[in-house]
CSV table of C-alpha atoms in Angstrom, one decimal:
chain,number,residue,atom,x,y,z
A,1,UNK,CA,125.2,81.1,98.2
A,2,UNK,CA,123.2,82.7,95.4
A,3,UNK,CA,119.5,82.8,95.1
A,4,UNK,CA,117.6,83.9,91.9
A,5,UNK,CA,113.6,84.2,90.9
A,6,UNK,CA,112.9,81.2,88.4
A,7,UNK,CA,109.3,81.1,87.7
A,8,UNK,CA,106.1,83.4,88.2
A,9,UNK,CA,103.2,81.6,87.6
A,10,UNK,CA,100.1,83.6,85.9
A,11,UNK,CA,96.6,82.0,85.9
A,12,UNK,CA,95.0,82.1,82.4
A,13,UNK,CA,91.6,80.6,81.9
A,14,UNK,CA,92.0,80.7,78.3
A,15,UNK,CA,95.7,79.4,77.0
A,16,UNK,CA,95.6,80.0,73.6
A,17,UNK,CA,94.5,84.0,74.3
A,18,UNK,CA,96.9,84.2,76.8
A,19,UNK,CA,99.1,82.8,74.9
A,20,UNK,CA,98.4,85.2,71.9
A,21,UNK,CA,98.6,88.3,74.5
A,22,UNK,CA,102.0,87.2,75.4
A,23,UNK,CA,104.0,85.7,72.4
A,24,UNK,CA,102.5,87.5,69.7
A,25,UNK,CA,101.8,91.2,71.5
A,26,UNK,CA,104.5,91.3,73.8
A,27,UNK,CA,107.2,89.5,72.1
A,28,UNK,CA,107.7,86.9,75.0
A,29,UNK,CA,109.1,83.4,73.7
A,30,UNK,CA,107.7,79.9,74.3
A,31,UNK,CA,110.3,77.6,76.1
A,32,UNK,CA,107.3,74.9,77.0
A,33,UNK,CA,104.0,73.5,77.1
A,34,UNK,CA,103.5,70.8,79.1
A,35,UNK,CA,99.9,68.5,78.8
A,36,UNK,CA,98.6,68.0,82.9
A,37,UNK,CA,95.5,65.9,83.7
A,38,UNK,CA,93.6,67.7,80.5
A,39,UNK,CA,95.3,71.3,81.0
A,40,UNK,CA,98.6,72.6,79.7
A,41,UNK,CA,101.4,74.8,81.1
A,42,UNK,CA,102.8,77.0,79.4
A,43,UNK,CA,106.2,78.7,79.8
A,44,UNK,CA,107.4,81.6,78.0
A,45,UNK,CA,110.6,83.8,78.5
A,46,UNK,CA,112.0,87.1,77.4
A,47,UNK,CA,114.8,87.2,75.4
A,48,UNK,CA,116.5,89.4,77.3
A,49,UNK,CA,116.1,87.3,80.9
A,50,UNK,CA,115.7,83.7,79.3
A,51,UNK,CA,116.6,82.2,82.8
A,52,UNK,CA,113.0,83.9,84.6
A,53,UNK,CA,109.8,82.2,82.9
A,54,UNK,CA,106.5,82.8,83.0
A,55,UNK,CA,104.2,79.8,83.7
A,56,UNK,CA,100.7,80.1,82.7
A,57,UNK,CA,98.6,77.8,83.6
A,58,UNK,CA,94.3,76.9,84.5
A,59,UNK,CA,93.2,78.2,87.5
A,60,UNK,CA,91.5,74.7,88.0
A,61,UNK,CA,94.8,72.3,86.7
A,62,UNK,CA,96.2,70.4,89.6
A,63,UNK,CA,93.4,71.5,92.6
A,64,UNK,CA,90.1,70.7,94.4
A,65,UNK,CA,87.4,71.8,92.2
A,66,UNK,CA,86.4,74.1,95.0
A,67,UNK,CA,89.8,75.6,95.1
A,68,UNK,CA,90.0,75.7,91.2
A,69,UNK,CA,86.6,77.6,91.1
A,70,UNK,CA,87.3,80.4,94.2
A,71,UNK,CA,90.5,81.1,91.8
A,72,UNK,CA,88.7,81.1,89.0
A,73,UNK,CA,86.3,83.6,90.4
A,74,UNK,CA,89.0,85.8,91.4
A,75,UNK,CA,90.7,86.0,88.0
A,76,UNK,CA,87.5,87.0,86.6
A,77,UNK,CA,87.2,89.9,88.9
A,78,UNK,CA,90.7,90.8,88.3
A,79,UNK,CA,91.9,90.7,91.9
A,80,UNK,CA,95.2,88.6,92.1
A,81,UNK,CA,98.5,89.8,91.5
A,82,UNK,CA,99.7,91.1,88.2
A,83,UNK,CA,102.8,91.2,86.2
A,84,UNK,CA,105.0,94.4,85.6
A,85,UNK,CA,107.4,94.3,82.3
A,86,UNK,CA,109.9,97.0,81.8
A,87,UNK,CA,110.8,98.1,78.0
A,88,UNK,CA,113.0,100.5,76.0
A,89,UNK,CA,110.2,101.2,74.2
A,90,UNK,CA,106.9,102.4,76.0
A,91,UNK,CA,104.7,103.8,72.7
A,92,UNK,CA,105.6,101.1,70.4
A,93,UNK,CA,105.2,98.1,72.5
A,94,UNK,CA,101.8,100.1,74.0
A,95,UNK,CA,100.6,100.1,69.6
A,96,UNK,CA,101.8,96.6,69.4
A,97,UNK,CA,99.5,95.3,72.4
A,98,UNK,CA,96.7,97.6,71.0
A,99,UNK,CA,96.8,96.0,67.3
A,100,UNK,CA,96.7,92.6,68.3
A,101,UNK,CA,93.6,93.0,70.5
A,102,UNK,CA,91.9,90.7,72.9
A,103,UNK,CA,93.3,93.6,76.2
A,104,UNK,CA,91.3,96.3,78.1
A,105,UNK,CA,93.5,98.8,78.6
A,106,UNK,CA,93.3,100.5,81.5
A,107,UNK,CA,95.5,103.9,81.1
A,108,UNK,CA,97.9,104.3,78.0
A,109,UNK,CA,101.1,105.8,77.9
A,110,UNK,CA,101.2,108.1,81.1
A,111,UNK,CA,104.2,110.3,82.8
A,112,UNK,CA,103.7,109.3,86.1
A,113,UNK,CA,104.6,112.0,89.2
A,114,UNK,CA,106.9,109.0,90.7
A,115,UNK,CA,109.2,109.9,87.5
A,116,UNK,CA,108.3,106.4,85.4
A,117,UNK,CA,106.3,106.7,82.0
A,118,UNK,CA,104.2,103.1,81.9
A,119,UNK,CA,100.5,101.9,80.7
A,120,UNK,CA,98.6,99.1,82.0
A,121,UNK,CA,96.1,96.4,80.6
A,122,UNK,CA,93.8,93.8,81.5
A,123,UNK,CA,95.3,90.4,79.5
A,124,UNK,CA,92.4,88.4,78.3
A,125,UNK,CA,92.1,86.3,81.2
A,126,UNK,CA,91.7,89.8,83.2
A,127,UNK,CA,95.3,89.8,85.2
A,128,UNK,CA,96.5,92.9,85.3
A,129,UNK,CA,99.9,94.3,83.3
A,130,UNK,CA,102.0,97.0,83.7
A,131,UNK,CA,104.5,98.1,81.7
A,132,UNK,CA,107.5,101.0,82.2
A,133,UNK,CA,109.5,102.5,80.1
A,134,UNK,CA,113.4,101.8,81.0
């Protein structure tokens, strides 16, 4: 029996920033968008690990309005879980994100005492991403 990570699902409250944030700064590639009840998902792969995607998608597609507000809420303050990328190429891909815009970075390139070099932003909808250097 084998078992393998498929999906991670980000909440973006804007899809088109998001989406900008990760085709167009971190190089990810769109497999899908699918059109849900006046929302979208999107899903977007490396092309280094096609077979894991990313799924963004509204904070408010597919749930009670109540639930689709408290998650709302909490992507604004930046509380739920993030995403942490791995790259060959700290520096360039940390100029890259910085270029395009539309992140709050919260600590550029950094040597870290655990022995990893990485930097972290805020993507536009506020979810945090980290990124190490392989």
């Amino acid at each position: 029996m084998t078992l393998s990570l498929s999906h991670v699902h980000v909440f973006a409250d804007d899809p088109d920033a998001a989406l900008v944030f990760y085709r167009d700064a971190l190089g990810l590639e769109v497999r899908s968008e699918v059109p849900n009840e006046g929302f979208r998902w999107i899903t977007l792969s490396t092309p280094e690990q096609p077979e894991l995607e990313i799924v963004l998608s509204h904070p408010k597609a597919g749930r009670s309005e109540q639930d689709g507000e408290t998650l709302s809420a909490m992507l604004a303050k930046g509380e739920l879980p993030g995403l942490l990328f791995r790259t060959s190429d700290l520096d360039a891909l940390f100029e890259k994100v910085q270029a395009r815009g539309g992140v709050e970075v919260l600590q550029e390139p950094t040597d870290q005492f655990w022995g990893v070099r990485d930097a972290a932003f805020r993507d536009p909808s506020g979810n945090l991403v980290r990124v190490s250097q392989a």
